PDB file of C-alpha atoms in Angstrom:
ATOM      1  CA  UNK A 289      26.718 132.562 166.698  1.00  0.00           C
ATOM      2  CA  UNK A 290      29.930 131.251 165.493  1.00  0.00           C
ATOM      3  CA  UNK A 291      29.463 128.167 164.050  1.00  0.00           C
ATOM      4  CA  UNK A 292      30.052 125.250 161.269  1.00  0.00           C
ATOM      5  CA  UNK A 293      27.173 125.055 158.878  1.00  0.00           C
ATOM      6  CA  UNK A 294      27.219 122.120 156.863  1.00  0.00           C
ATOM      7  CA  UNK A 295      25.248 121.945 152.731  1.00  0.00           C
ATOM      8  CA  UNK A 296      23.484 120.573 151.932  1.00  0.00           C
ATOM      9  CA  UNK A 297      21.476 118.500 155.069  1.00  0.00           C
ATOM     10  CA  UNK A 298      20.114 115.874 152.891  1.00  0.00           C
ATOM     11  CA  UNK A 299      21.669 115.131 149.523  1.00  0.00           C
ATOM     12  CA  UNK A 300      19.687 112.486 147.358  1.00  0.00           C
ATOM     13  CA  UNK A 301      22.179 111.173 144.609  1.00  0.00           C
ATOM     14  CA  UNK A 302      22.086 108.305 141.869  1.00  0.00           C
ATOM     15  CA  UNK A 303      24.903 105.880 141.506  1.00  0.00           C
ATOM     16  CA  UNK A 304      27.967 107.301 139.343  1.00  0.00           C
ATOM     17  CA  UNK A 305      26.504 111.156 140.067  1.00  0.00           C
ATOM     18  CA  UNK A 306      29.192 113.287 141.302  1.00  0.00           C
ATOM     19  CA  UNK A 307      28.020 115.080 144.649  1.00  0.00           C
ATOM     20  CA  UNK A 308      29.766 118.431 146.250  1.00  0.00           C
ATOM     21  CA  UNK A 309      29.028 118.557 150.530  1.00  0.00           C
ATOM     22  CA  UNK A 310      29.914 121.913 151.416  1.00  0.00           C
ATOM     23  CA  UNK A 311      30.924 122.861 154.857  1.00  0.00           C
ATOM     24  CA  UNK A 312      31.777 126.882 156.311  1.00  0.00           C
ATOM     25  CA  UNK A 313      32.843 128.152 159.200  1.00  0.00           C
ATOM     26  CA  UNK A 314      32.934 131.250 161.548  1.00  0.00           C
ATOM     27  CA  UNK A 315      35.373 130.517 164.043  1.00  0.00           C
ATOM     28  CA  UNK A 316      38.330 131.014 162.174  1.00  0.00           C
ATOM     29  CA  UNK A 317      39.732 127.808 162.916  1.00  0.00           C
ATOM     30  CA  UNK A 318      42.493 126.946 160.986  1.00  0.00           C
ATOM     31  CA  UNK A 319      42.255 122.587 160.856  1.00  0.00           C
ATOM     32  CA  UNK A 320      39.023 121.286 159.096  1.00  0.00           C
ATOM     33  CA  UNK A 321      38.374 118.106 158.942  1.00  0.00           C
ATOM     34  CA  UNK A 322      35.874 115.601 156.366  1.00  0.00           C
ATOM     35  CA  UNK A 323      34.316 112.667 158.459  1.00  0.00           C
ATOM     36  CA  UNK A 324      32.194 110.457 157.060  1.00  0.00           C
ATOM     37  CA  UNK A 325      29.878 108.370 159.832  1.00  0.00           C
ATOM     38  CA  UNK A 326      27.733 105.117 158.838  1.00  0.00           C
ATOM     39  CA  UNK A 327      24.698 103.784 161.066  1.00  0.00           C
ATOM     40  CA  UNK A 328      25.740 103.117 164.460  1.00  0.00           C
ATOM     41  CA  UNK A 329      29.543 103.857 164.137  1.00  0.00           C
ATOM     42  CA  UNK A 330      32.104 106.339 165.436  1.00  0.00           C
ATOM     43  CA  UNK A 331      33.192 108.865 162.504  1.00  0.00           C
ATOM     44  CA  UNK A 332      36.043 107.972 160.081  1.00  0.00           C
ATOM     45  CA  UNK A 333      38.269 110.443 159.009  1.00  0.00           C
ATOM     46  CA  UNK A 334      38.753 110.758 155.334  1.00  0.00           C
ATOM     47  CA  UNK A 335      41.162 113.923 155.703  1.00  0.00           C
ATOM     48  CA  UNK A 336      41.764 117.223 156.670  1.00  0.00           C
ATOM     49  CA  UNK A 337      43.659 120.525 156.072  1.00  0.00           C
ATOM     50  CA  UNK A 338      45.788 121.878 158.425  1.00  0.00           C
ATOM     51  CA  UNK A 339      46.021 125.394 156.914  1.00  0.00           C
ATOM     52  CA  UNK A 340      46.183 125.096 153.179  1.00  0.00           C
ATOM     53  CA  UNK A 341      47.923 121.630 153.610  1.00  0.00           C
ATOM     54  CA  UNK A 342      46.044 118.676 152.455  1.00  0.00           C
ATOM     55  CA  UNK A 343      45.865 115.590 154.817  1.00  0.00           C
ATOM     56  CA  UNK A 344      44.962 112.682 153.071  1.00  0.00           C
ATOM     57  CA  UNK A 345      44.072 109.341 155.241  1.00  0.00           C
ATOM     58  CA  UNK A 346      45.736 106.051 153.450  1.00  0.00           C
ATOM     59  CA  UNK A 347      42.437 104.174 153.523  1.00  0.00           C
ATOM     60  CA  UNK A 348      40.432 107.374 152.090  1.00  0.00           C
ATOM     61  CA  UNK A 349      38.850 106.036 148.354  1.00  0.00           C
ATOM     62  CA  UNK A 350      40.187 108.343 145.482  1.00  0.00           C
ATOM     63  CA  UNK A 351      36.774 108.785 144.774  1.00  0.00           C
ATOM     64  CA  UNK A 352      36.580 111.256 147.409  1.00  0.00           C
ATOM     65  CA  UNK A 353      38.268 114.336 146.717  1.00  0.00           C
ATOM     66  CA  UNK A 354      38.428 117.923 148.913  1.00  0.00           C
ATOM     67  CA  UNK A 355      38.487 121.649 148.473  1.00  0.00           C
ATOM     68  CA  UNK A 356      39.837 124.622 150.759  1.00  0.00           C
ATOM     69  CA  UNK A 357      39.422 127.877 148.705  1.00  0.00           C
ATOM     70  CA  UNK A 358      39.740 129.551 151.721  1.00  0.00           C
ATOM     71  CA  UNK A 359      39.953 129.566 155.595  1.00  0.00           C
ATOM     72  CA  UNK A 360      36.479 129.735 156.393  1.00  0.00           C
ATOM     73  CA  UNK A 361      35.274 126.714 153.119  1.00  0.00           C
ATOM     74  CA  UNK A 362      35.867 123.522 152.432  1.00  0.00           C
ATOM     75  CA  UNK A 363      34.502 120.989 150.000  1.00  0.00           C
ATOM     76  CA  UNK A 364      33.867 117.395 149.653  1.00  0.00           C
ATOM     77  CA  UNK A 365      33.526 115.888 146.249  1.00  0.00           C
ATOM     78  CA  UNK A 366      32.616 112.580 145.851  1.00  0.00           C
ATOM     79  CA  UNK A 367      33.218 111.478 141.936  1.00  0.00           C
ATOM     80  CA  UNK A 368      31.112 108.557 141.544  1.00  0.00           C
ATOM     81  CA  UNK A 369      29.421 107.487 144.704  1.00  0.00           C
ATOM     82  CA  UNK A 370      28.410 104.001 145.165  1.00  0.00           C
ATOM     83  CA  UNK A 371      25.810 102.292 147.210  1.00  0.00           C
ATOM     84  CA  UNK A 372      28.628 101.960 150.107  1.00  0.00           C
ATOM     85  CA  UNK A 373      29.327 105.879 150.397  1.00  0.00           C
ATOM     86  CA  UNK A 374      25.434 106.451 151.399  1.00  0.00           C
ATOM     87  CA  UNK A 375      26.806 108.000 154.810  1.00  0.00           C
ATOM     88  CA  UNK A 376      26.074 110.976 157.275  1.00  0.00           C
ATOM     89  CA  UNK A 377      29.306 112.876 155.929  1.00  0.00           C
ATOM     90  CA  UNK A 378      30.555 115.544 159.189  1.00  0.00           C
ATOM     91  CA  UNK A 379      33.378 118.373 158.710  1.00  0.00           C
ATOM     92  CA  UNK A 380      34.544 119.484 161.787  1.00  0.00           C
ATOM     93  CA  UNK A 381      36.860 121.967 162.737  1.00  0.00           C
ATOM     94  CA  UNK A 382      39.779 122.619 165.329  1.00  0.00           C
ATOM     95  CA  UNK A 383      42.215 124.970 166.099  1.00  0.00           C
ATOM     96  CA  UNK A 384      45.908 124.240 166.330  1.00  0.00           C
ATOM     97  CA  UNK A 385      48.243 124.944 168.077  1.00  0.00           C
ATOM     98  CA  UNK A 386      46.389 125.423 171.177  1.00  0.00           C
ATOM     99  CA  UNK A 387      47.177 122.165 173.197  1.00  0.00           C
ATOM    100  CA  UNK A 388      44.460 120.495 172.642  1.00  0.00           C
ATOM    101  CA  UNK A 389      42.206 119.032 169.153  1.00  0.00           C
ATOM    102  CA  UNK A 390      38.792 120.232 170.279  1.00  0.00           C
ATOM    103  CA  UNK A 391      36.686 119.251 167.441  1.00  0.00           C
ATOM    104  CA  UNK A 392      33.434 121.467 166.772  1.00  0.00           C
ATOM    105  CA  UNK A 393      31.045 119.429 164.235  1.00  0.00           C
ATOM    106  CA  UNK A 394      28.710 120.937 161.968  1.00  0.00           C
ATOM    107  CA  UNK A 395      25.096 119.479 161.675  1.00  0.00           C
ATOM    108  CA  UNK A 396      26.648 116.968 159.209  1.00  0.00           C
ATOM    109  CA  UNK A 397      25.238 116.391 155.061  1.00  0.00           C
ATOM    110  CA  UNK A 398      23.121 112.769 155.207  1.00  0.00           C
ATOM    111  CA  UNK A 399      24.210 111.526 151.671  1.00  0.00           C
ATOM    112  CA  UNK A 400      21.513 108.681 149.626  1.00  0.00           C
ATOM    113  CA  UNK A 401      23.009 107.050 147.039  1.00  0.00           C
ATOM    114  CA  UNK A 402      20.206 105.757 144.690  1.00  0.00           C
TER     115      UNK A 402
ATOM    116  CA  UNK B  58      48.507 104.106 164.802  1.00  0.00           C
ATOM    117  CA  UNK B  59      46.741 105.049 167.312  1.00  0.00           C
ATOM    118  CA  UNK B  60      43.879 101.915 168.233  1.00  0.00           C
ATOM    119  CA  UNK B  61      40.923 102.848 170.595  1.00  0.00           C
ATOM    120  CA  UNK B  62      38.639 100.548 171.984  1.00  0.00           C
ATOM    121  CA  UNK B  63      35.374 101.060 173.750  1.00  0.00           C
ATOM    122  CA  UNK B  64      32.900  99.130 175.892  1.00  0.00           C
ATOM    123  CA  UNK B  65      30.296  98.361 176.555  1.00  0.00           C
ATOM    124  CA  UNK B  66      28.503  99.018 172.776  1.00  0.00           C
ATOM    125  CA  UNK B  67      25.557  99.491 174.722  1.00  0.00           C
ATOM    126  CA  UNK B  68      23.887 100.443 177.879  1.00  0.00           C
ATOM    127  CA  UNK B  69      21.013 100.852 180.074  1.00  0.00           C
ATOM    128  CA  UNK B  70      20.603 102.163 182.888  1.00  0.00           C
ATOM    129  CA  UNK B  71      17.390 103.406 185.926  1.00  0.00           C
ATOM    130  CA  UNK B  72      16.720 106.791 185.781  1.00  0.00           C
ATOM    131  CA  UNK B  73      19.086 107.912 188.936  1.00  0.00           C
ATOM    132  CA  UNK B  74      22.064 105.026 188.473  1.00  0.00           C
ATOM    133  CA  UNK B  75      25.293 105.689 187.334  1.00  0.00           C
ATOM    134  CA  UNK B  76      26.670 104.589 184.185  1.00  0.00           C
ATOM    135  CA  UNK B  77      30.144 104.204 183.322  1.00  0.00           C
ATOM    136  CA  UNK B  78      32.310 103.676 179.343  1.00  0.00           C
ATOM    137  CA  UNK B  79      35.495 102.978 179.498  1.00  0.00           C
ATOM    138  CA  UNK B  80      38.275 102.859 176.848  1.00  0.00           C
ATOM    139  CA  UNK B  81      41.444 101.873 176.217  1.00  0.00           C
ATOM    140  CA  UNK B  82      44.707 103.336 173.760  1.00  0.00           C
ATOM    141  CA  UNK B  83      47.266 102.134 172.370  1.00  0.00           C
ATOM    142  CA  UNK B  84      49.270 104.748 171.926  1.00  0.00           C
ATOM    143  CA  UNK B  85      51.401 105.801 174.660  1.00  0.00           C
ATOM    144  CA  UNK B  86      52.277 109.600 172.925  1.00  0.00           C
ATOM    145  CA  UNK B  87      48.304 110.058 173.068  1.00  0.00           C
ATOM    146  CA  UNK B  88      47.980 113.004 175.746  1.00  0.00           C
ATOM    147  CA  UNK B  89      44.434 114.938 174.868  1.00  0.00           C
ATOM    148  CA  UNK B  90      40.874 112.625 175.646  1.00  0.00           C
ATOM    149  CA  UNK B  91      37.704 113.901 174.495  1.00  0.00           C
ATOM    150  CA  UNK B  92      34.401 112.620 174.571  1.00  0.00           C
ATOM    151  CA  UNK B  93      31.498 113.282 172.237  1.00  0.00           C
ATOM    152  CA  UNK B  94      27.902 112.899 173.187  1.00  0.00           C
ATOM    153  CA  UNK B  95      25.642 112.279 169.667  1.00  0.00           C
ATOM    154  CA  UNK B  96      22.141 112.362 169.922  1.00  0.00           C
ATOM    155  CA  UNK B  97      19.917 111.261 167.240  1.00  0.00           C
ATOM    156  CA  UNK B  98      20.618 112.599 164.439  1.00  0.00           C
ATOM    157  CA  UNK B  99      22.530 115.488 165.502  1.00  0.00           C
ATOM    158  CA  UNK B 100      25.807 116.285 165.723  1.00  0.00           C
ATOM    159  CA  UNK B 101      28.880 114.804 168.343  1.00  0.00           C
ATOM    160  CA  UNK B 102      29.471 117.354 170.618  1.00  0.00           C
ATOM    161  CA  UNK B 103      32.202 117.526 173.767  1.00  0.00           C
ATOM    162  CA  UNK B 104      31.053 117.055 176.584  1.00  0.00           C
ATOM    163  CA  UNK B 105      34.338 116.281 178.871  1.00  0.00           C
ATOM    164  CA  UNK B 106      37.944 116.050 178.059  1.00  0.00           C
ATOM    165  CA  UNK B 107      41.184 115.136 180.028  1.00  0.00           C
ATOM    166  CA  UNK B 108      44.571 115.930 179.613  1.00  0.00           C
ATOM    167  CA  UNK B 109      47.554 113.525 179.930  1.00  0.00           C
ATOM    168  CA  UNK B 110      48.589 115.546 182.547  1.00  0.00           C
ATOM    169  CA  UNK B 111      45.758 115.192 184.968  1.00  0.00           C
ATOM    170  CA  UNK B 112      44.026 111.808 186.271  1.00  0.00           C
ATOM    171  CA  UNK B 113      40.813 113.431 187.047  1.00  0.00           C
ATOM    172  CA  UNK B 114      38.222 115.630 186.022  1.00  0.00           C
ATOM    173  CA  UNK B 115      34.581 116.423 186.688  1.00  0.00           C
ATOM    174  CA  UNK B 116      32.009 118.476 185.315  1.00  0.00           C
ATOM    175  CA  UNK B 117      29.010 118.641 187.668  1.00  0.00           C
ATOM    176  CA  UNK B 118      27.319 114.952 186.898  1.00  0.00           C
ATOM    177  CA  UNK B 119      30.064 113.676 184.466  1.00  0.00           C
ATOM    178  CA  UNK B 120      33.532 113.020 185.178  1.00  0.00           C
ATOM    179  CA  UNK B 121      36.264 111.406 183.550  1.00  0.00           C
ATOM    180  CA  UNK B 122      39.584 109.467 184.802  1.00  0.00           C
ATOM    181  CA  UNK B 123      42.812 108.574 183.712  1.00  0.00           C
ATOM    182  CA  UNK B 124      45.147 105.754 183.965  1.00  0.00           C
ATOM    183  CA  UNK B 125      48.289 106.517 181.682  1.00  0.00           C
ATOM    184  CA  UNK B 126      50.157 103.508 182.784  1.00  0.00           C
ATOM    185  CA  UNK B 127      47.187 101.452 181.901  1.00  0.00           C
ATOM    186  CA  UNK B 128      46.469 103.482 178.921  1.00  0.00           C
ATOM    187  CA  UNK B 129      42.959 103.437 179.697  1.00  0.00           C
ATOM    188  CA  UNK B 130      40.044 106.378 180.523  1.00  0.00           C
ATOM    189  CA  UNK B 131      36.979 106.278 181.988  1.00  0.00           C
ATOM    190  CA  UNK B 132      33.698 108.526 181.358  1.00  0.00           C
ATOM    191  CA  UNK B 133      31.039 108.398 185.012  1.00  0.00           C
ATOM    192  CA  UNK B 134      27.432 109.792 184.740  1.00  0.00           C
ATOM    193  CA  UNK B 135      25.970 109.885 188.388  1.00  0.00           C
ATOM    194  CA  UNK B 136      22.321 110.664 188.504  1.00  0.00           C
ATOM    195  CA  UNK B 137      21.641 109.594 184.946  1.00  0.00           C
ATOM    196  CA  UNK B 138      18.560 110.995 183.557  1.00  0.00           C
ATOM    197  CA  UNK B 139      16.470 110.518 180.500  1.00  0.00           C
ATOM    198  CA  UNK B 140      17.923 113.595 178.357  1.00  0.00           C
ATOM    199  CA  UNK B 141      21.577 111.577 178.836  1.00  0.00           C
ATOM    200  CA  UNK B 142      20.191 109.178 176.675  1.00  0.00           C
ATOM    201  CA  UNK B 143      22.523 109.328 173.627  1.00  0.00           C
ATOM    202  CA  UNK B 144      25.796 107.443 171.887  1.00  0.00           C
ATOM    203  CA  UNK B 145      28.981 108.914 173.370  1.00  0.00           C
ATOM    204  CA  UNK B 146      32.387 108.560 171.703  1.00  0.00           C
ATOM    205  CA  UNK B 147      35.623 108.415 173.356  1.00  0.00           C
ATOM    206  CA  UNK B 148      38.570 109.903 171.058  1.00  0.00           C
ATOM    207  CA  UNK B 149      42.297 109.766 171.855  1.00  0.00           C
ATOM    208  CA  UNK B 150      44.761 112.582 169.760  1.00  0.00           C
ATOM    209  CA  UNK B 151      48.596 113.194 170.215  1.00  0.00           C
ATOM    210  CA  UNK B 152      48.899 117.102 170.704  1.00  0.00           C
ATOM    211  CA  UNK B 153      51.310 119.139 168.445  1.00  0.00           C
ATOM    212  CA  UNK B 154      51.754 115.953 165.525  1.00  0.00           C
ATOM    213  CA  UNK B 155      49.820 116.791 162.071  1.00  0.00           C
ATOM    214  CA  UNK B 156      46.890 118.924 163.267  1.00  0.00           C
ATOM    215  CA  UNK B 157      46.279 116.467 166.466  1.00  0.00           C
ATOM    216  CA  UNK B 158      44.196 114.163 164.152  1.00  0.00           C
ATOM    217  CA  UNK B 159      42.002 112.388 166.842  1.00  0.00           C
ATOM    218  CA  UNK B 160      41.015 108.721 166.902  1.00  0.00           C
ATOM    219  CA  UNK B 161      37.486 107.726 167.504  1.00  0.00           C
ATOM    220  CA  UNK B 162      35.854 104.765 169.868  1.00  0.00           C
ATOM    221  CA  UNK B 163      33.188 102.873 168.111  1.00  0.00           C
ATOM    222  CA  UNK B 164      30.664 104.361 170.321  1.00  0.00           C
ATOM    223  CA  UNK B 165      28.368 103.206 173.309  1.00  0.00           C
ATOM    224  CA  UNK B 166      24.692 103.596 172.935  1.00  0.00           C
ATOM    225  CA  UNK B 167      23.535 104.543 176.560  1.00  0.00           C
ATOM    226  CA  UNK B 168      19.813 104.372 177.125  1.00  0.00           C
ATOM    227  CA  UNK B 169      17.955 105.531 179.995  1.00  0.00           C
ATOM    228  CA  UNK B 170      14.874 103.994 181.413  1.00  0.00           C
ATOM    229  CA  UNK B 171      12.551 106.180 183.197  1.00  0.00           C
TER     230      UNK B 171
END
């Protein structure tokens, strides 16, 4: 089945420890998006690429960083998390232009920061 | 940018009543409305989504309504039953303007009571 598969689903991490999320897809979409989600609240974009262009949001921490070797990868690197970036961390994907932003979510990467 | 707000933050219904989110944009270029169903732990996924273009729409037990002069939409669940029992999202995106980046409700927790 075409899908977004997300990597890992549980990442345990200590404070300052870099952390890579990894996200692929088979629907050769060409927008993926980084969300990250906290208890209880709607996702917040953190950016996205729209082909090989990189969509940063102005509120997005430089401590998170992103990858797109590729159409079907992307990458979320978080430098040094902190106690505050323990999220569920989503990538979703779209494809434009076709009218509408349909989002399809992977399963999502639940990040502890230790 | 683009504000959404959603309400109620939660709900609960009887088996077999209706329940009914509404939100509201700010926007007034904001012409594609999703919303996202998220279960526990799992992923948002769409469930229903409107077009600027078109005030109504219904899927079977869920339909959704649109007031673009009151820059507000409206998600209905008739019958509601126990599986419904999730938090949905409502999103609001502007097609065709860099990748149709949509902006997230803060959620309603919907509960169902047998």
């Amino acid at each position: 089945d075409a899908m977004v598969i997300q990597n890992p689903r549980y990442q345990v991490t200590q404070f300052g420890k870099p952390v890579t999320l990894s996200c692929s897809q088979t629907l050769n979409h060409n927008v993926m998006y980084w969300y990250q989600q906290k208890s209880s609240q709607a996702p917040k974009l953190l950016f996205h690429y729209y082909d090989k262009d990189f969509n940063n949001e102005a509120d997005t921490p430089d401590n998170f960083q992103s990858r797109r070797p590729n159409t079907s990868f992307c990458f979320l690197d978080i430098r040094s998390p902190g106690l505050g970036d323990a999220a569920m961390y989503l990538c979703a994907t779209s494809f434009r232009p076709s009218g509408a932003n349909v989002l399809t979510f992977g399963a999502g990467s639940r990040l502890t920061v230790l | 940018g683009e504000n959404v707000e959603q309400h109620p933050s939660t709900l609960s219904v009887q088996e077999g009543d209706s329940a009914v989110i509404k939100c509201t944009y700010s926007d007034s270029a904001s012409n594609y409305f999703p919303w996202y169903k998220q279960e526990l732990g799992k992923r948002p996924q769409l469930i229903i989504d409107i077009r600027s273009n078109v005030g109504e729409k219904k899927d079977q037990r869920i339909a959704v309504t649109l007031n673009k002069t009151a820059k507000h939409f409206s998600l209905h669940i008739t019958e509601t039953q126990p599986e419904d029992s999730a938090v949905y999202f409502c999103a609001a995106s502007i097609k065709g303007t860099n990748a149709g980046k949509s902006t997230f409700g803060d959620g309603t927790t919907l509960t169902v009571k047998p």
